[in-house]
Amino acid sequence: MSTIEVSPVTKVADIEQGIRALGIVGQPELRLPERIERSAFGGEAALIQYIVTWARRFQSGRLLTDIPASAAAPGHSDPPAEATRLCRWPYGFAAALMASDVIANDGKTSVRNVTNRECGRVVDGMSRSLREASYGHRTFLACVEPSTKANLPAFYWPDGTVRNRSEFRSLVNRLLDCKAGQFVGEQFDSTIVEGLGNILFELFKNTHDWSRTDLTGAPFARSLRGLLMTRFNMPLAAARRAAANGWPLERYVSGLKGAEDAAFVRILELSVFDSGPGLACRWLGSPLSEVTIEQEHEACLACLRKHQSSSASAHRGLGLHDVMKTLSPLRAFVRIRTGRLTLYRDFIQNPLGANEAATGPILFDWSRGREAVTQFAPAAGLLYTILIPLAAQGAR
């Protein structure tokens, strides 16, 4: 059986190559790096989607680890450092939960019970405090199903319903308050807080409604959804290097105004992900094999149009369109990866036009930079990655 070795340097372009490769290998096992050494903008969230795609494609795919086989012995209570380290990182957490089994360093012993306990401890921390879900400049919150802990208090009322929009604005305030040392004293404009609260509410409500079941309405055996928020504080030159994994990102970072290469820029990255059917499949009620790439593209755009939705709720059709309206004044960048599509919008280069309120927002193809789309290798789930520039800081 072949083994996929994930690189410790994570770029969107490399992950796209990996997703393509999943279509030509058979029943691979997966091995993750001990930790990500360097991640470009959008890289770590894209890695989570890659892991979800791997797990959906290979239902018997196993995760290979360095966890000692002895950890699986009855009565072994102390968690090995290898298990703690694996489950602490967002990509390791996702792989441990989505894989069909987790294998020890002897290549044969299952340590699934060990990683399940460690992932449970991670979720317990997320439930107790946002600070326990934050590591330096990164905050990770995940809902896992089936699980008694699927409804994190950050997102849900005690009765299991999604919190309202104002509560998500409060959540954003608390998320932004979980600062690493280099962000102490950072102040956020109320426009950013309100905008982020609106975005997070709309995207999470959407993933709650549509990602937990397959096209027949049956719950997935394993399901994951959540957010990954990362703060970047770096010289503009370093930000340009971190964007060098796709020309739309490079152009976006180059469009940030008011800073020289030596100045520090602050960029907030917010990714919302899930392991569901994806935008077009849910809208059409059909697998991708039954639709053309043009039909898939139109279905994705339909999800973003005002007053159009597959939901029967009173919130009908306003959600994803509201996200697009919010991103424009924030001078944001959005990348949407779903099904066979990778779409983006650079709101510095292309602010939302007045006519788009009626026609629906325009998104561009990642490869071409035009409205006509390129067919990518199929990716499972849905991933939104949003970059928002914060105030640039002087050279120091």
Coordinates of C-alpha atoms in Angstrom, one line a residue:
M1 CA 0.0 0.0 0.0
S2 CA 1.4 3.4 -1.0
T3 CA 2.0 6.2 1.6
I4 CA 1.5 9.9 1.1
E5 CA 4.1 12.0 2.8
V6 CA 2.8 15.6 3.5
S7 CA 5.4 18.3 3.1
P8 CA 6.1 20.5 6.2
V9 CA 6.0 23.5 3.9
T10 CA 2.4 24.2 3.0
K11 CA 1.4 26.2 -0.1
V12 CA -2.0 26.2 -1.8
A13 CA -0.4 25.4 -5.1
D14 CA 1.3 22.3 -3.6
I15 CA -1.9 21.1 -2.0
E16 CA -3.7 21.4 -5.3
Q17 CA -1.1 19.1 -6.8
G18 CA -1.7 16.8 -3.9
I19 CA -5.5 16.8 -4.5
R20 CA -4.9 15.9 -8.2
A21 CA -2.6 13.1 -7.2
L22 CA -5.3 11.5 -5.0
G23 CA -7.1 10.7 -8.3
I24 CA -4.3 8.5 -9.5
V25 CA -3.1 6.6 -6.4
G26 CA -4.8 3.6 -4.8
Q27 CA -5.8 3.3 -1.1
P28 CA -2.9 5.3 0.3
E29 CA -2.0 5.7 3.8
L30 CA -1.2 9.2 5.1
R31 CA 1.7 10.5 7.1
L32 CA 1.8 14.0 8.4
P33 CA 4.9 16.1 9.3
E34 CA 5.6 16.6 13.0
R35 CA 4.6 20.2 12.5
I36 CA 4.2 22.8 9.7
E37 CA 7.5 24.6 9.3
R38 CA 6.2 27.3 7.0
S39 CA 2.7 28.1 5.8
A40 CA 1.8 30.5 3.1
F41 CA -1.5 32.5 3.2
G42 CA -4.3 30.0 3.1
G43 CA -2.0 27.0 3.3
E44 CA -2.9 25.4 6.6
A45 CA -6.7 25.6 5.9
A46 CA -6.1 24.2 2.5
L47 CA -4.3 21.3 4.1
I48 CA -7.4 20.6 6.3
Q49 CA -9.5 20.4 3.1
Y50 CA -6.9 18.1 1.5
I51 CA -7.1 15.8 4.5
V52 CA -10.9 15.8 4.3
T53 CA -10.7 15.0 0.5
W54 CA -8.3 12.1 1.2
A55 CA -10.6 10.7 3.9
R56 CA -13.7 11.0 1.7
R57 CA -11.9 9.4 -1.3
F58 CA -10.3 6.6 0.6
Q59 CA -12.8 5.3 3.2
S60 CA -10.3 2.8 4.5
G61 CA -7.4 5.3 4.5
R62 CA -5.2 5.0 7.6
L63 CA -3.1 7.7 9.3
L64 CA 0.4 6.6 10.1
T65 CA 2.0 8.2 13.2
D66 CA 5.0 8.1 15.5
I67 CA 2.8 7.2 18.6
P68 CA 4.4 4.3 20.4
A69 CA 2.4 1.0 20.1
S70 CA 2.6 0.6 23.9
A71 CA 0.3 3.6 24.3
A72 CA -2.6 1.3 23.2
A73 CA -2.0 -1.2 25.9
P74 CA -4.8 -1.5 28.5
G75 CA -4.3 0.6 31.6
H76 CA -1.9 3.0 29.8
S77 CA -3.3 6.4 31.0
D78 CA -0.5 9.0 30.4
P79 CA -0.9 10.4 26.9
P80 CA 2.3 10.1 24.8
A81 CA 3.9 13.3 23.7
E82 CA 3.5 12.2 20.0
A83 CA -0.3 11.9 20.4
T84 CA -0.6 15.3 22.2
R85 CA 1.5 17.0 19.5
L86 CA -0.5 15.4 16.7
C87 CA -3.9 16.4 18.0
R88 CA -2.9 19.8 19.0
W89 CA -2.3 21.0 15.5
P90 CA -5.5 21.7 13.4
Y91 CA -4.3 19.5 10.5
G92 CA -3.4 16.7 12.9
F93 CA -6.7 17.0 14.7
A94 CA -8.6 16.7 11.4
A95 CA -6.6 13.7 10.2
A96 CA -6.9 11.8 13.5
L97 CA -10.7 12.2 13.4
M98 CA -11.3 11.7 9.6
A99 CA -9.0 8.7 9.0
S100 CA -10.5 5.2 9.1
D101 CA -7.8 4.3 11.7
V102 CA -4.8 5.7 13.3
I103 CA -1.7 3.5 13.4
A104 CA 1.3 3.4 15.8
N105 CA 5.0 3.6 14.9
D106 CA 5.1 -0.2 14.5
G107 CA 2.9 0.1 11.3
K108 CA 0.2 -2.2 12.6
T109 CA -1.2 -1.3 16.0
S110 CA -4.3 0.8 16.2
V111 CA -4.0 3.8 18.5
R112 CA -7.3 5.3 17.6
N113 CA -8.5 5.1 21.2
V114 CA -5.4 7.2 22.2
T115 CA -6.0 9.9 19.6
N116 CA -9.7 10.0 20.3
R117 CA -9.0 10.8 23.9
E118 CA -6.5 13.5 23.0
C119 CA -8.9 15.0 20.4
G120 CA -11.6 14.9 23.2
R121 CA -9.3 16.9 25.5
V122 CA -8.7 19.5 22.7
V123 CA -12.4 19.9 22.2
D124 CA -12.9 20.2 26.0
G125 CA -10.4 23.1 25.9
M126 CA -12.3 24.7 23.0
S127 CA -15.5 24.4 25.1
R128 CA -14.0 25.9 28.2
S129 CA -12.2 28.9 26.8
L130 CA -11.2 30.6 23.6
R131 CA -7.7 31.0 25.0
E132 CA -7.4 27.2 25.3
A133 CA -8.2 27.1 21.5
S134 CA -5.5 29.6 20.7
Y135 CA -1.8 28.9 20.1
G136 CA 0.2 32.0 19.6
H137 CA -1.2 33.8 16.5
R138 CA -3.6 30.9 15.6
T139 CA -7.1 30.1 16.9
F140 CA -8.8 26.8 16.0
L141 CA -12.4 25.8 16.7
A142 CA -13.9 22.6 15.4
C143 CA -17.3 20.8 15.7
V144 CA -17.0 17.0 15.3
E145 CA -19.9 14.7 14.6
P146 CA -21.0 12.2 15.7
S147 CA -20.0 13.5 19.1
T148 CA -21.7 14.6 22.3
K149 CA -19.4 17.7 22.1
A150 CA -20.4 18.7 18.5
N151 CA -22.1 22.0 19.5
L152 CA -19.3 24.2 20.8
P153 CA -20.5 27.0 23.2
A154 CA -18.7 29.5 21.0
F155 CA -21.2 28.8 18.2
Y156 CA -24.3 27.3 19.8
W157 CA -26.9 28.1 22.5
P158 CA -27.3 25.4 25.1
D159 CA -30.4 24.0 23.2
G160 CA -28.2 23.3 20.2
T161 CA -29.3 26.2 18.0
V162 CA -26.8 28.5 16.3
R163 CA -26.2 31.7 18.2
N164 CA -27.5 34.9 16.6
R165 CA -25.6 37.5 14.6
S166 CA -24.9 39.8 17.6
E167 CA -23.5 36.9 19.5
F168 CA -21.1 36.2 16.7
R169 CA -19.9 39.8 16.8
S170 CA -19.2 39.3 20.5
L171 CA -17.4 36.1 19.6
V172 CA -15.2 38.0 17.2
N173 CA -14.3 40.5 19.9
R174 CA -13.3 37.7 22.2
L175 CA -11.3 36.0 19.3
L176 CA -9.4 39.2 18.6
D177 CA -8.7 39.6 22.3
C178 CA -6.8 36.3 22.3
K179 CA -3.5 38.0 21.4
A180 CA 0.0 36.7 21.0
G181 CA 2.7 39.0 22.4
Q182 CA 3.3 40.9 19.2
F183 CA -0.4 41.9 19.1
V184 CA -0.8 43.2 22.6
G185 CA -2.1 46.8 22.4
E186 CA -3.7 46.1 19.0
Q187 CA -6.9 48.0 18.5
F188 CA -9.5 46.9 15.9
D189 CA -11.8 49.3 14.1
S190 CA -15.5 48.7 14.9
T191 CA -16.1 48.2 11.2
I192 CA -13.8 45.3 11.2
V193 CA -15.4 43.7 14.3
E194 CA -18.9 44.1 12.9
G195 CA -17.9 42.9 9.4
L196 CA -16.1 39.9 10.8
G197 CA -19.0 39.1 13.0
N198 CA -21.4 39.2 10.1
I199 CA -19.1 37.1 7.9
L200 CA -18.6 34.4 10.6
F201 CA -22.3 34.2 11.4
E202 CA -23.3 33.8 7.8
L203 CA -20.6 31.2 6.9
F204 CA -21.0 29.2 10.1
K205 CA -24.8 29.2 9.8
N206 CA -24.4 27.9 6.2
T207 CA -22.0 25.1 7.1
H208 CA -24.3 24.1 10.1
D209 CA -27.3 23.9 7.7
W210 CA -25.7 22.0 4.9
S211 CA -22.5 20.1 5.8
R212 CA -23.6 17.5 8.2
T213 CA -25.4 15.1 5.8
D214 CA -24.9 13.7 2.4
L215 CA -27.1 14.3 -0.6
T216 CA -29.6 11.8 0.6
G217 CA -29.9 13.5 3.9
A218 CA -28.1 10.7 5.8
P219 CA -25.6 11.9 8.4
F220 CA -21.9 11.3 7.6
A221 CA -20.1 8.7 9.6
R222 CA -17.4 11.3 10.3
S223 CA -18.0 15.0 9.9
L224 CA -15.9 18.1 10.7
R225 CA -16.6 21.8 10.5
G226 CA -15.1 24.9 12.1
L227 CA -12.8 27.8 11.7
L228 CA -9.1 28.6 11.7
M229 CA -8.1 32.2 12.4
T230 CA -4.5 33.4 12.0
R231 CA -2.9 36.7 12.5
F232 CA 0.1 37.6 10.4
N233 CA 2.4 40.5 11.5
M234 CA 5.4 40.7 9.1
P235 CA 7.4 43.0 6.8
L236 CA 5.6 43.6 3.5
A237 CA 8.4 41.8 1.7
A238 CA 7.7 38.7 3.9
A239 CA 4.0 39.0 3.2
R240 CA 4.7 39.0 -0.5
R241 CA 6.7 35.8 -0.1
A242 CA 3.9 34.3 1.9
A243 CA 1.5 35.1 -1.0
A244 CA 3.8 33.5 -3.6
N245 CA 1.6 30.4 -4.0
G246 CA -0.9 31.8 -6.5
W247 CA -0.8 34.9 -8.6
P248 CA -4.1 36.3 -7.3
L249 CA -2.7 36.4 -3.8
E250 CA 0.5 38.0 -5.0
R251 CA -1.4 40.7 -6.8
Y252 CA -3.6 41.3 -3.8
V253 CA -0.7 41.7 -1.3
S254 CA 1.1 44.0 -3.8
G255 CA -2.0 46.1 -3.8
L256 CA -1.8 46.8 -0.1
K257 CA -1.1 50.6 0.2
G258 CA 0.8 52.7 2.6
A259 CA 3.8 50.5 3.4
E260 CA 7.3 50.1 2.1
D261 CA 9.0 46.7 2.0
A262 CA 10.6 47.3 5.4
A263 CA 7.3 48.2 7.1
F264 CA 5.2 45.7 9.0
V265 CA 1.8 44.8 7.8
R266 CA -0.9 43.1 9.7
I267 CA -3.2 40.7 8.0
L268 CA -6.0 38.6 9.5
E269 CA -6.8 35.3 7.8
L270 CA -10.2 33.7 8.6
S271 CA -11.0 30.3 7.2
V272 CA -14.3 28.5 7.6
F273 CA -14.3 24.8 6.5
D274 CA -16.5 21.8 6.4
S275 CA -16.5 18.2 5.2
G276 CA -20.0 18.3 3.5
P277 CA -21.1 17.9 -0.1
G278 CA -20.0 21.4 -1.2
L279 CA -21.9 24.3 -2.7
A280 CA -22.9 23.0 -6.1
C281 CA -23.7 19.4 -5.0
R282 CA -26.0 20.7 -2.3
W283 CA -27.7 23.3 -4.5
L284 CA -28.3 20.8 -7.4
G285 CA -28.8 17.7 -5.3
S286 CA -26.6 15.8 -7.7
P287 CA -23.0 14.4 -7.6
L288 CA -20.4 16.2 -9.7
S289 CA -20.2 13.3 -12.1
E290 CA -23.7 14.1 -13.3
V291 CA -23.1 17.8 -14.0
T292 CA -20.9 19.8 -16.3
I293 CA -18.3 22.3 -15.0
E294 CA -20.5 25.1 -16.3
Q295 CA -23.5 23.8 -14.4
E296 CA -21.4 23.5 -11.3
H297 CA -20.1 27.1 -11.6
E298 CA -23.6 28.5 -12.1
A299 CA -24.8 26.6 -9.0
C300 CA -22.1 28.1 -6.9
L301 CA -22.9 31.6 -8.1
A302 CA -26.6 30.9 -7.4
C303 CA -25.7 30.2 -3.8
L304 CA -24.2 33.7 -3.6
R305 CA -27.0 35.6 -5.2
K306 CA -29.4 37.6 -3.1
H307 CA -32.8 36.0 -2.3
Q308 CA -31.7 32.6 -3.7
S309 CA -31.3 29.7 -1.4
S310 CA -32.0 26.0 -1.0
S311 CA -33.1 26.9 2.6
A312 CA -36.8 27.3 3.6
S313 CA -35.9 29.5 6.5
A314 CA -36.7 33.2 7.0
H315 CA -33.1 33.9 6.4
R316 CA -33.6 32.8 2.8
G317 CA -30.9 33.7 0.4
L318 CA -29.3 36.7 2.2
G319 CA -26.4 34.9 3.8
L320 CA -23.7 34.4 1.3
H321 CA -24.6 37.5 -0.6
D322 CA -24.2 39.5 2.7
V323 CA -20.7 38.0 3.1
M324 CA -19.7 39.5 -0.3
K325 CA -21.2 42.9 0.6
T326 CA -19.2 42.9 3.9
L327 CA -15.9 42.0 2.3
S328 CA -15.8 44.9 -0.2
P329 CA -15.4 47.8 2.3
L330 CA -12.9 45.7 4.3
R331 CA -10.7 45.6 1.2
A332 CA -10.6 41.8 1.7
F333 CA -9.6 38.9 -0.4
V334 CA -11.7 35.7 -0.6
R335 CA -10.8 32.2 -2.0
I336 CA -13.6 29.6 -2.3
R337 CA -12.6 26.0 -2.9
T338 CA -15.4 23.6 -3.5
G339 CA -16.0 20.7 -5.8
R340 CA -14.0 21.2 -9.1
L341 CA -13.9 25.0 -8.6
T342 CA -11.4 27.4 -7.1
L343 CA -12.8 30.9 -7.2
Y344 CA -11.6 34.2 -5.8
R345 CA -12.3 37.9 -5.5
D346 CA -9.8 40.6 -4.7
F347 CA -11.8 43.5 -3.3
I348 CA -8.9 46.0 -3.6
Q349 CA -8.7 45.4 -7.3
N350 CA -12.4 44.8 -7.8
P351 CA -14.7 46.3 -5.2
L352 CA -18.3 45.1 -5.3
G353 CA -20.3 47.0 -8.0
A354 CA -23.7 48.5 -7.4
N355 CA -25.2 46.3 -10.2
E356 CA -24.1 43.1 -8.4
A357 CA -26.8 43.6 -5.8
A358 CA -29.2 42.6 -8.5
T359 CA -27.2 40.3 -10.6
G360 CA -25.2 38.6 -7.9
P361 CA -21.5 38.9 -7.1
I362 CA -18.8 38.0 -9.6
L363 CA -16.1 35.6 -8.7
F364 CA -13.0 34.9 -10.8
D365 CA -11.3 31.7 -11.8
W366 CA -8.1 31.1 -9.8
S367 CA -6.1 30.0 -12.8
R368 CA -7.3 32.4 -15.4
G369 CA -8.4 35.5 -13.5
R370 CA -11.5 35.6 -15.6
E371 CA -15.2 34.6 -15.1
A372 CA -14.7 31.6 -17.4
V373 CA -13.7 28.7 -15.1
T374 CA -11.0 26.0 -15.1
Q375 CA -11.8 22.5 -13.9
F376 CA -9.7 21.5 -10.9
A377 CA -9.4 18.1 -9.3
P378 CA -12.5 17.4 -7.1
A379 CA -12.1 18.5 -3.5
A380 CA -14.4 17.4 -0.7
G381 CA -16.2 19.8 1.5
L382 CA -16.2 23.6 1.3
L383 CA -13.5 26.1 2.3
Y384 CA -13.7 29.8 2.5
T385 CA -10.4 31.6 3.2
I386 CA -10.6 35.4 3.7
L387 CA -7.7 37.9 4.2
I388 CA -8.4 41.2 5.7
P389 CA -5.7 43.9 6.0
L390 CA -5.4 45.6 9.3
A391 CA -3.5 48.9 10.0
A392 CA 0.1 48.9 8.7
Q393 CA 2.7 49.5 11.3
G394 CA 5.9 51.5 10.8
A395 CA 9.3 49.9 10.3
R396 CA 10.8 48.8 13.6

